[in-house]
């Protein structure tokens, strides 16, 4: 059981209050709580291509990057950073550069004399990965720490002498065998991995440091950053600024959802001083996503501050460093051990024809006269004050407003949604198995709490009304825990007519922030007021896939193949975007299978974290294929690599042919 001080990781869980940090100087740029949250990214071009790197850096700066990171896999690339830097300065760009280092202290020591900041990975700076579990005694562990000190000290001294900043950047997927042996593959292991290096820096009075705790799993990433803050405080180390990022987030919608779930959640808690969104897309697409998340956190939180129903809270009632789903009883297929459900809101759309259900993954095939469903088939539809004029596919249930439901002849096949007032009415009629009640934070009065608790067939729809929906839903969660309510809870919010990409970012933070804490038995997103039906159906399609994407990123419901693809960098040995698209095309029907697509052998296998299969570049046109962490095919020509990957999946009995839904979009 954690004490209140052990649970505290931010100033406030409900008001916007940025964590006070040290200020770090990176060239002419300052980073820390006295300054705006900085946006950064990383080049993808070969570091030896000086002009290519310069031009890509300029495109990134123009898209909003305030720091640019460039990989330096060996001394040769570290040396070429000088040419890149000189050319940039000649062209009038003074943006600080960061050298990205893995495994090569000699490259780090050179780069630290040239660029303004060096990033090291504590998992591989002084250790080679052998995937061994070693049983350390206290004494042998100390010997290891001494070995690290010797290896790391020269870099610290150079950084001090040259005024170079450093990021100690832990990655969940590349923890050293030493850390894994002692702490396991856990947020605590990630934190300790950084602290081992940080203590050496502090002993040397070197404080120009930023720390990161990245993972491709937003749940783990959020827990690790929180724990880091708490441990810094507990050990009386300095409050170093935080660099936020979700690694190998992937591309498109999935990448944006994962990034905003991890980064957005922490930003809303006032944590984070610089942000890097990593997408498997050109790096100039990353900065605008980072900027949107930064703006949202401060702007929306200000609105929460003024909401009198949001109970001020500094310490979480749950353990904020580990996942445990809130305990509920089961109502129909909601709550208990059921996966969270997706409810599609049709209350603003006139459902007239079968095709109107296509955006939510249900397809009518007239010839066999059958319904088919894809992996993103919604579980329920809410039709408001009207009813759907045809028979719904099996398994898709309709929810309607209570006043309309009451007037139906068949009360069993449709489900009622009550207002709080209607639910209090002693003369109300109830559905035998499931009744929905829409509840706002202001409705959680003692009388309502007592009333709802006695209904074992009621599901609460927690409706967020504040722009800072994550805070409101979190406050709702805390109240539900306080009153020991065990009814399942659906998370709900209506969004304004914001752009689709902002919607994806905001919804992923709003819902994801509480889902990763174990709260939420479903999602229901209301549509904005749009002009015409086509626009509404189009938006509904985005809402539906975003809802499933959020549940998947929060690891609460796997409905599609998971791709853990690296953002690519100067080490990448193939066209990552093209290859990811090709692998996706052949495998995206394999629900729940996790495939890592990594540009290089140096970091790839480590960074794939918990992928089931790995596709890793090892040389020009040469690919290694992995099952978990074990290499199964050492060197396959790129032309056959996807077929060979599929063979591997087939050997494991996890392959099935893709069904073609002719009517599917
Ligand atoms: S895994 Fe990808 S991003 Fe990471 S170092 Fe290798 S190529 Fe670069």
XYZ file of C-alpha atoms and ligand atoms in Angstrom:
673
model
C 0.000 0.000 0.000
C 1.531 3.315 -1.081
C 1.510 6.331 1.214
C 0.126 9.682 0.015
C 3.644 11.039 -0.611
C 4.574 7.925 -2.584
C 1.520 8.418 -4.781
C 2.053 12.113 -5.440
C 3.637 12.771 -8.812
C 2.269 16.156 -9.868
C 1.082 19.389 -8.282
C -2.569 18.758 -9.027
C -4.628 16.018 -10.651
C -7.391 18.438 -11.509
C -5.994 21.951 -11.964
C -3.366 22.938 -14.501
C -0.109 23.455 -12.665
C 3.163 22.902 -14.450
C 5.847 21.082 -12.494
C 8.704 23.373 -11.433
C 11.987 22.142 -12.885
C 15.645 23.017 -13.291
C 16.393 25.131 -16.325
C 18.612 23.512 -18.942
C 20.676 25.467 -21.464
C 20.993 23.977 -24.936
C 23.002 26.390 -27.062
C 20.916 29.570 -27.069
C 17.754 27.724 -26.126
C 16.536 27.266 -22.563
C 14.330 24.411 -21.547
C 12.436 23.925 -18.289
C 9.444 25.262 -16.421
C 10.443 28.944 -16.791
C 10.108 28.539 -20.565
C 7.478 27.346 -23.035
C 7.275 23.599 -23.670
C 9.674 22.984 -26.563
C 8.898 20.975 -29.693
C 11.519 18.722 -31.231
C 12.021 15.904 -33.691
C 14.641 13.758 -35.384
C 15.966 13.597 -38.942
C 15.539 10.415 -40.974
C 18.251 11.010 -43.568
C 21.672 9.331 -43.465
C 23.866 11.545 -41.272
C 26.677 11.253 -43.841
C 24.431 13.033 -46.362
C 25.310 16.534 -45.180
C 23.123 18.555 -47.521
C 20.198 16.128 -47.238
C 20.402 16.373 -43.430
C 20.652 20.173 -43.562
C 17.661 20.481 -45.855
C 15.529 18.110 -43.827
C 16.528 19.944 -40.624
C 15.418 23.226 -42.185
C 12.050 21.712 -43.182
C 11.643 20.506 -39.603
C 12.551 23.901 -38.146
C 10.040 25.527 -40.459
C 7.342 23.109 -39.324
C 7.926 24.163 -35.692
C 10.907 22.196 -34.315
C 12.966 24.117 -31.777
C 15.583 21.339 -31.396
C 16.649 18.804 -34.024
C 18.130 15.405 -33.204
C 20.437 13.564 -35.604
C 21.715 10.027 -35.191
C 25.445 9.444 -34.711
C 25.905 5.658 -34.864
C 29.691 5.881 -35.082
C 32.566 8.347 -34.878
C 32.311 9.026 -38.619
C 28.731 10.363 -38.311
C 29.543 12.182 -35.068
C 32.311 14.000 -36.932
C 29.978 14.887 -39.796
C 27.681 16.683 -37.357
C 30.221 19.483 -37.578
C 29.636 19.879 -41.319
C 25.881 19.784 -40.843
C 26.050 22.358 -38.070
C 28.350 24.680 -40.029
C 26.124 24.539 -43.107
C 23.025 25.282 -41.035
C 24.677 28.248 -39.335
C 25.872 29.482 -42.730
C 22.275 29.397 -43.915
C 21.187 31.395 -40.857
C 19.690 28.603 -38.699
C 20.858 28.563 -35.079
C 18.544 25.814 -33.851
C 20.409 23.560 -31.397
C 21.352 20.090 -32.594
C 21.221 16.901 -30.540
C 23.370 13.836 -31.268
C 21.536 10.544 -30.767
C 23.856 7.877 -29.375
C 23.427 4.148 -28.840
C 26.261 1.775 -27.885
C 29.099 4.102 -28.902
C 30.674 6.184 -26.110
C 33.460 7.300 -28.460
C 30.887 8.841 -30.844
C 29.189 10.521 -27.861
C 32.454 11.995 -26.606
C 33.174 13.470 -30.029
C 29.621 14.721 -30.653
C 29.534 16.429 -27.232
C 32.347 18.696 -28.446
C 30.422 19.623 -31.607
C 26.673 19.888 -30.956
C 24.640 21.473 -28.173
C 23.173 18.309 -26.664
C 23.822 14.579 -26.581
C 21.201 11.920 -26.001
C 22.378 8.686 -24.471
C 20.382 5.523 -23.852
C 21.297 4.180 -20.387
C 20.221 0.710 -21.542
C 23.036 0.439 -24.050
C 25.650 3.118 -23.295
C 27.839 0.807 -21.268
C 26.143 -2.539 -21.866
C 25.695 -4.926 -24.763
C 22.421 -6.810 -24.915
C 22.832 -10.560 -24.418
C 19.312 -11.344 -23.195
C 20.781 -12.993 -20.109
C 19.236 -13.110 -16.676
C 22.025 -12.634 -14.180
C 21.739 -13.224 -10.487
C 23.555 -10.273 -8.908
C 24.643 -10.082 -5.307
C 24.731 -6.636 -3.733
C 28.491 -6.688 -4.213
C 28.519 -7.758 -7.855
C 25.850 -5.133 -8.619
C 28.097 -2.440 -7.120
C 30.971 -3.657 -9.310
C 28.692 -3.215 -12.341
C 27.811 0.325 -11.267
C 31.493 1.107 -10.909
C 32.084 -0.188 -14.449
C 29.333 2.117 -15.753
C 30.850 5.074 -13.910
C 34.208 4.528 -15.561
C 32.657 4.262 -18.999
C 30.335 7.260 -18.563
C 32.529 9.717 -16.649
C 34.553 10.963 -19.655
C 31.348 12.062 -21.411
C 30.091 13.901 -18.324
C 33.395 15.758 -18.074
C 33.322 16.776 -21.740
C 29.725 17.981 -21.433
C 30.676 20.077 -18.416
C 33.686 21.548 -20.168
C 31.856 22.389 -23.411
C 28.555 23.459 -21.828
C 26.794 20.633 -23.669
C 23.405 19.445 -22.414
C 22.494 15.777 -22.103
C 19.352 13.698 -22.272
C 19.332 10.473 -20.340
C 16.761 8.718 -22.469
C 15.483 5.372 -21.189
C 13.585 3.165 -23.618
C 11.304 0.447 -22.306
C 12.410 -1.896 -25.082
C 16.147 -1.569 -24.523
C 16.752 -1.958 -20.811
C 20.078 -3.563 -19.940
C 20.285 -7.196 -18.813
C 21.424 -5.858 -15.439
C 18.274 -3.751 -14.942
C 16.011 -6.486 -16.307
C 17.557 -9.025 -13.948
C 16.994 -6.882 -10.901
C 13.802 -4.895 -11.624
C 12.201 -6.720 -14.542
C 10.565 -5.149 -17.524
C 8.784 -2.554 -15.377
C 8.360 1.210 -14.987
C 10.571 0.916 -11.898
C 13.292 -0.708 -14.026
C 13.024 2.140 -16.540
C 13.360 4.740 -13.800
C 16.293 2.985 -12.127
C 18.024 2.692 -15.475
C 18.113 6.508 -15.741
C 18.875 7.089 -12.064
C 22.038 4.971 -12.219
C 23.436 7.465 -14.749
C 21.912 10.511 -13.135
C 23.569 9.847 -9.770
C 26.946 9.821 -11.524
C 26.167 13.210 -13.104
C 25.117 14.701 -9.765
C 28.288 13.403 -8.100
C 30.190 15.394 -10.731
C 28.008 18.500 -10.213
C 26.727 18.252 -13.753
C 23.043 19.208 -13.935
C 22.417 20.295 -17.540
C 20.190 17.259 -17.992
C 16.807 16.291 -19.421
C 15.269 12.843 -18.798
C 12.887 10.677 -20.822
C 11.074 7.372 -20.182
C 9.765 6.210 -23.540
C 7.758 3.128 -24.421
C 5.563 2.153 -27.352
C 2.883 1.259 -24.803
C 1.295 4.511 -23.528
C 0.206 2.844 -20.297
C 3.798 1.879 -19.380
C 5.167 5.198 -20.592
C 2.792 7.268 -18.431
C 3.479 5.132 -15.356
C 7.260 5.416 -15.830
C 7.273 9.231 -16.128
C 5.077 9.546 -13.052
C 7.293 7.236 -11.067
C 10.395 9.092 -12.219
C 9.044 12.378 -10.855
C 8.164 10.753 -7.556
C 11.560 9.045 -7.254
C 13.499 12.241 -8.039
C 11.593 13.928 -5.269
C 11.980 11.064 -2.824
C 15.737 10.754 -3.433
C 16.144 14.534 -3.226
C 17.633 14.641 -6.700
C 17.064 17.791 -8.726
C 13.739 18.277 -10.544
C 15.102 17.723 -14.047
C 12.997 18.715 -17.053
C 11.200 15.917 -18.874
C 11.323 15.068 -22.563
C 8.027 13.328 -23.435
C 7.573 10.769 -26.179
C 5.911 7.494 -27.125
C 8.396 5.441 -29.152
C 7.577 3.489 -32.271
C 4.045 4.897 -32.155
C 3.501 4.004 -35.813
C 1.778 5.925 -38.558
C -1.469 7.764 -39.277
C -4.356 7.440 -36.890
C -2.738 4.787 -34.662
C 0.449 6.814 -34.208
C -1.475 9.955 -33.344
C -3.737 8.147 -30.887
C -0.871 6.427 -29.056
C 1.183 9.621 -28.906
C -1.597 11.771 -27.585
C -2.691 9.184 -25.050
C 0.806 9.092 -23.545
C 2.041 12.642 -24.098
C -1.325 14.397 -23.704
C -2.081 12.671 -20.406
C 1.234 13.751 -18.891
C 1.004 17.290 -20.259
C -2.412 17.680 -18.667
C -0.828 16.759 -15.337
C 1.678 19.578 -15.782
C 4.559 17.193 -16.606
C 6.783 17.653 -19.628
C 9.106 20.407 -20.846
C 9.806 19.236 -24.371
C 7.812 16.959 -26.646
C 8.739 14.704 -29.521
C 5.893 12.975 -31.322
C 7.372 10.079 -33.304
C 5.374 8.955 -36.304
C 6.381 6.687 -39.160
C 5.934 9.672 -41.455
C 8.200 12.484 -42.635
C 9.491 14.288 -39.534
C 7.971 17.607 -40.568
C 4.512 16.099 -39.814
C 5.447 15.535 -36.186
C 5.853 19.092 -34.873
C 2.272 20.242 -35.600
C 0.904 17.230 -33.669
C 3.163 18.077 -30.718
C 2.066 21.721 -30.871
C -1.654 20.782 -30.831
C -1.160 18.621 -27.743
C 0.788 21.325 -25.916
C -1.847 23.954 -26.673
C -4.696 21.689 -25.634
C -3.231 20.831 -22.248
C -2.916 24.393 -21.019
C -6.006 25.866 -22.718
C -8.399 23.125 -21.708
C -7.121 22.770 -18.193
C -7.811 26.442 -17.579
C -11.470 25.639 -18.249
C -11.382 22.813 -15.713
C -10.002 25.166 -13.085
C -13.230 27.160 -13.225
C -15.516 24.114 -12.932
C -16.928 23.994 -9.428
C -18.031 20.366 -9.724
C -14.507 19.087 -10.312
C -13.247 18.161 -6.864
C -9.726 19.458 -6.284
C -7.357 16.570 -5.891
C -3.601 16.183 -5.520
C -3.183 12.528 -4.689
C -4.706 9.683 -6.619
C -6.840 7.156 -4.737
C -5.348 4.409 -6.939
C -1.759 3.315 -7.521
C -0.732 5.670 -10.358
C 2.235 3.479 -11.355
C 0.465 0.250 -12.200
C -2.663 -0.811 -14.049
C -5.622 -2.361 -12.342
C -9.088 -2.266 -13.850
C -11.818 -0.870 -11.626
C -13.955 -3.616 -10.190
C -17.574 -3.642 -11.372
C -20.436 -6.081 -11.489
C -21.590 -7.303 -14.885
C -24.592 -5.770 -16.618
C -25.346 -7.549 -19.909
C -21.994 -7.535 -21.663
C -20.702 -4.434 -19.821
C -18.228 -4.353 -16.954
C -16.582 -7.192 -14.966
C -14.314 -9.112 -17.358
C -15.955 -7.884 -20.583
C -13.886 -5.767 -22.946
C -14.968 -2.113 -23.067
C -17.814 -1.591 -25.560
C -18.212 0.972 -28.318
C -21.559 2.765 -28.634
C -22.122 4.642 -31.906
C -24.167 7.804 -31.461
C -26.766 8.113 -34.275
C -28.984 10.581 -32.412
C -28.150 13.325 -34.935
C -28.386 11.073 -38.011
C -31.549 9.765 -39.685
C -30.958 6.067 -40.186
C -32.870 5.216 -43.361
C -31.007 2.429 -45.123
C -28.768 -0.505 -44.295
C -25.779 1.341 -45.740
C -26.057 3.950 -42.996
C -24.423 1.399 -40.688
C -21.323 0.983 -42.880
C -19.328 3.686 -41.020
C -19.566 1.653 -37.847
C -18.378 -1.606 -39.414
C -21.708 -3.360 -40.184
C -22.310 -4.253 -43.838
C -25.492 -5.587 -45.379
C -25.025 -8.072 -48.238
C -28.352 -8.185 -50.155
C -27.687 -11.403 -52.040
C -27.225 -13.826 -49.245
C -29.399 -11.353 -47.277
C -26.924 -11.272 -44.453
C -25.074 -8.795 -42.284
C -21.299 -8.955 -41.996
C -19.164 -7.120 -39.523
C -15.522 -6.036 -39.781
C -13.085 -5.815 -36.836
C -14.341 -2.357 -35.988
C -18.011 -3.260 -35.712
C -19.649 -1.095 -33.017
C -21.439 -3.019 -30.253
C -24.436 -0.713 -29.719
C -26.075 2.185 -31.454
C -27.780 5.049 -29.702
C -30.566 6.435 -31.872
C -31.971 9.064 -29.476
C -35.604 9.966 -29.993
C -36.220 7.792 -33.059
C -35.881 4.134 -33.825
C -34.076 2.378 -36.665
C -36.647 1.388 -39.330
C -35.196 -2.052 -40.109
C -33.988 -5.106 -38.269
C -30.474 -4.636 -36.948
C -27.769 -7.263 -37.397
C -27.536 -9.877 -34.718
C -25.430 -8.673 -31.866
C -25.927 -4.947 -32.559
C -28.343 -3.537 -30.015
C -30.212 -0.256 -30.097
C -30.440 2.229 -27.240
C -33.201 4.855 -27.311
C -34.371 7.630 -25.021
C -36.620 6.357 -22.243
C -39.682 8.415 -23.243
C -39.574 6.865 -26.754
C -38.664 3.397 -25.473
C -41.717 3.341 -23.177
C -44.018 3.740 -26.153
C -42.548 0.742 -28.030
C -44.544 -2.429 -28.384
C -41.446 -4.623 -28.061
C -39.619 -3.451 -24.945
C -37.114 -6.293 -24.879
C -35.127 -5.799 -28.079
C -34.398 -2.135 -27.508
C -32.752 -0.643 -24.459
C -33.710 2.536 -22.569
C -31.521 5.538 -21.786
C -32.747 7.466 -18.751
C -32.032 10.969 -17.581
C -31.237 11.162 -13.855
C -34.670 12.668 -13.218
C -36.426 9.842 -15.079
C -34.371 7.297 -13.198
C -35.520 8.703 -9.856
C -39.182 8.318 -10.863
C -40.589 5.458 -8.750
C -43.128 4.666 -11.493
C -40.493 4.125 -14.206
C -40.475 0.956 -16.264
C -37.182 -0.892 -16.490
C -35.596 -3.190 -19.022
C -34.966 -6.574 -17.490
C -31.212 -6.706 -18.193
C -29.700 -3.347 -19.187
C -30.739 0.224 -18.410
C -28.510 3.196 -19.250
C -28.501 6.367 -17.163
C -26.770 9.526 -18.397
C -25.007 11.102 -15.453
C -22.984 14.320 -15.172
C -20.463 15.002 -12.453
C -22.965 17.380 -10.827
C -25.520 14.530 -10.605
C -23.404 12.456 -8.224
C -25.351 13.567 -5.140
C -25.636 11.310 -2.063
C -29.280 10.587 -2.967
C -28.379 9.529 -6.512
C -25.453 7.425 -5.319
C -27.686 5.474 -2.929
C -30.324 5.073 -5.623
C -28.070 3.804 -8.450
C -26.198 1.380 -6.222
C -29.339 -0.669 -5.691
C -29.839 -1.243 -9.443
C -27.738 -4.187 -10.567
C -29.061 -3.762 -14.108
C -27.966 -0.141 -14.585
C -25.021 1.115 -16.625
C -23.859 4.691 -16.026
C -23.002 6.885 -18.986
C -20.538 9.419 -17.524
C -21.050 12.507 -19.656
C -18.177 14.987 -19.674
C -19.273 18.560 -20.333
C -16.026 20.415 -19.674
C -13.479 20.994 -22.437
C -10.945 19.404 -20.061
C -12.749 16.100 -20.331
C -9.928 13.966 -18.964
C -9.943 15.891 -15.699
C -13.710 15.762 -15.465
C -13.800 12.015 -16.149
C -10.990 11.481 -13.667
C -12.913 13.443 -11.059
C -15.948 11.288 -11.881
C -13.795 8.187 -11.379
C -12.550 9.336 -8.008
C -16.126 10.016 -6.861
C -17.272 6.609 -8.070
C -14.473 4.998 -6.068
C -15.221 7.102 -3.015
C -18.868 6.049 -3.020
C -18.026 2.401 -3.834
C -20.308 2.379 -6.879
C -19.856 -0.898 -8.759
C -22.056 -0.267 -11.806
C -20.184 -0.305 -15.143
C -19.397 3.163 -16.510
C -19.333 4.307 -20.156
C -17.109 7.321 -20.885
C -18.869 9.909 -23.017
C -18.352 13.332 -24.513
C -19.808 15.319 -27.419
C -17.148 17.042 -29.516
C -17.480 20.364 -31.339
C -16.812 20.539 -35.080
C -13.014 20.454 -34.730
C -10.783 18.979 -37.437
C -10.616 15.203 -37.641
C -6.977 15.128 -36.614
C -7.576 17.373 -33.578
C -10.532 15.181 -32.673
C -8.285 12.096 -32.717
C -5.661 13.803 -30.565
C -8.099 15.233 -28.041
C -10.303 12.133 -27.702
C -7.239 9.937 -27.202
C -6.143 12.118 -24.279
C -9.630 12.615 -22.827
C -10.624 8.951 -22.777
C -7.171 7.359 -22.852
C -6.029 9.265 -19.768
C -8.602 7.449 -17.606
C -8.686 4.140 -19.501
C -5.008 3.595 -18.750
C -5.865 4.065 -15.086
C -8.410 1.253 -15.239
C -11.588 3.344 -15.539
C -14.140 2.876 -18.311
C -16.273 -0.007 -19.537
C -17.043 1.591 -22.870
C -16.876 4.717 -25.024
C -19.658 6.798 -26.526
C -18.714 9.889 -28.548
C -21.352 12.427 -29.622
C -21.138 14.007 -33.090
C -20.897 17.746 -33.694
C -23.663 19.594 -35.590
C -22.586 19.070 -39.172
C -24.281 20.324 -42.327
C -25.410 17.220 -44.137
C -25.821 13.505 -43.664
C -22.750 12.542 -45.737
C -20.545 14.694 -43.533
C -22.092 13.183 -40.424
C -21.562 9.620 -41.652
C -17.990 10.438 -42.605
C -17.316 11.862 -39.135
C -19.016 8.876 -37.526
C -16.601 6.600 -39.367
C -13.663 8.526 -37.869
C -15.279 8.512 -34.440
C -15.820 4.756 -34.606
C -12.297 3.878 -35.699
C -10.846 6.367 -33.194
C -12.882 4.757 -30.402
C -11.511 1.302 -31.239
C -8.039 2.813 -31.685
C -8.194 4.377 -28.218
C -9.222 1.104 -26.586
C -6.419 -0.692 -28.412
C -3.762 1.910 -27.527
C -4.870 1.722 -23.880
C -4.472 -2.074 -24.223
C -8.007 -2.644 -23.009
C -9.449 -4.145 -26.231
C -7.422 -5.483 -29.137
C -9.438 -5.258 -32.328
C -6.764 -4.887 -34.972
C -3.192 -5.803 -35.773
C -0.759 -3.754 -33.722
C 2.230 -2.258 -35.559
C 5.209 -1.072 -33.557
C 7.182 0.714 -36.232
C 10.173 2.906 -35.571
C 10.044 6.513 -36.746
C 13.247 5.879 -38.805
C 16.458 7.857 -38.605
C 19.831 8.059 -40.341
C 20.391 4.393 -39.485
C 17.311 3.128 -41.320
C 18.104 0.499 -43.919
C 14.884 0.565 -45.966
C 12.011 2.894 -46.791
C 10.058 2.574 -43.585
C 6.837 4.171 -44.741
C 6.669 2.076 -47.880
C 7.572 -1.140 -46.060
C 5.131 -0.505 -43.224
C 2.356 0.120 -45.772
C 3.265 -3.115 -47.591
C 3.272 -5.222 -44.408
C 0.057 -3.596 -43.260
C -1.691 -4.370 -46.527
C -1.001 -8.096 -46.128
C -1.494 -8.469 -42.362
C -3.939 -5.870 -41.088
C -6.693 -8.465 -40.646
C -4.730 -10.355 -37.966
C -6.540 -9.064 -34.918
C -4.351 -8.767 -31.821
C -1.070 -9.800 -33.515
C 1.765 -7.333 -32.767
C 4.350 -6.778 -35.510
C 7.494 -4.718 -35.003
C 8.947 -3.013 -38.106
C 12.384 -1.650 -37.299
C 14.839 0.148 -39.521
C 18.065 -1.244 -38.084
C 19.551 -4.141 -36.150
C 21.355 -1.860 -33.689
C 18.244 -0.753 -31.836
C 15.442 -2.497 -33.657
C 15.204 -5.784 -31.722
C 15.378 -4.001 -28.380
C 12.873 -1.335 -29.351
C 10.246 -3.784 -30.562
C 9.429 -4.338 -26.900
C 6.562 -6.814 -26.706
C 5.986 -7.439 -30.442
C 5.045 -11.021 -31.438
C 7.001 -10.787 -34.708
C 9.763 -8.514 -35.903
C 10.868 -7.310 -39.340
C 14.291 -5.722 -38.887
C 16.713 -4.203 -41.421
C 20.203 -5.703 -41.190
C 21.837 -4.445 -44.383
C 21.039 -3.294 -47.889
C 17.983 -5.327 -48.995
C 18.573 -7.731 -46.109
C 16.007 -8.379 -43.416
C 16.044 -10.431 -40.219
C 12.744 -11.899 -39.046
C 11.984 -12.412 -35.373
C 9.537 -14.370 -33.308
C 9.337 -12.347 -30.109
C 12.942 -11.596 -29.183
C 14.364 -14.615 -31.042
C 15.776 -14.246 -34.523
C 14.182 -16.958 -36.719
C 15.465 -16.028 -40.189
C 18.782 -14.248 -40.093
C 19.095 -12.792 -43.576
C 16.176 -12.768 -45.990
C 16.192 -10.744 -49.213
C 13.808 -7.794 -48.920
C 11.852 -9.046 -51.977
C 10.763 -12.177 -50.089
C 10.746 -10.871 -46.551
C 7.008 -10.195 -46.226
C 6.179 -13.675 -47.604
C 8.644 -15.202 -45.156
C 7.121 -13.213 -42.308
C 3.692 -14.570 -43.236
C 5.169 -18.086 -43.306
C 6.380 -17.566 -39.762
C 2.936 -16.423 -38.638
C 1.424 -19.468 -40.410
C 3.805 -21.830 -38.597
C 2.408 -20.492 -35.342
C -1.174 -21.104 -36.464
C -1.966 -17.400 -36.189
C -2.601 -16.798 -39.867
C -5.941 -16.809 -41.654
C -6.886 -15.548 -45.100
C -8.418 -12.140 -45.329
C -12.139 -12.181 -46.099
C -13.049 -9.702 -48.787
C -16.139 -7.758 -47.936
C -17.250 -6.627 -51.359
C -19.497 -4.015 -49.960
C -16.980 -2.799 -47.453
C -15.402 0.583 -47.956
S 15.218 1.279 -34.789
Fe 14.677 2.795 -36.362
S 14.700 4.805 -35.337
Fe 15.718 3.329 -33.969
S 17.892 3.582 -34.484
Fe 17.155 1.874 -35.763
S 16.458 2.844 -37.659
Fe 16.756 4.492 -36.178
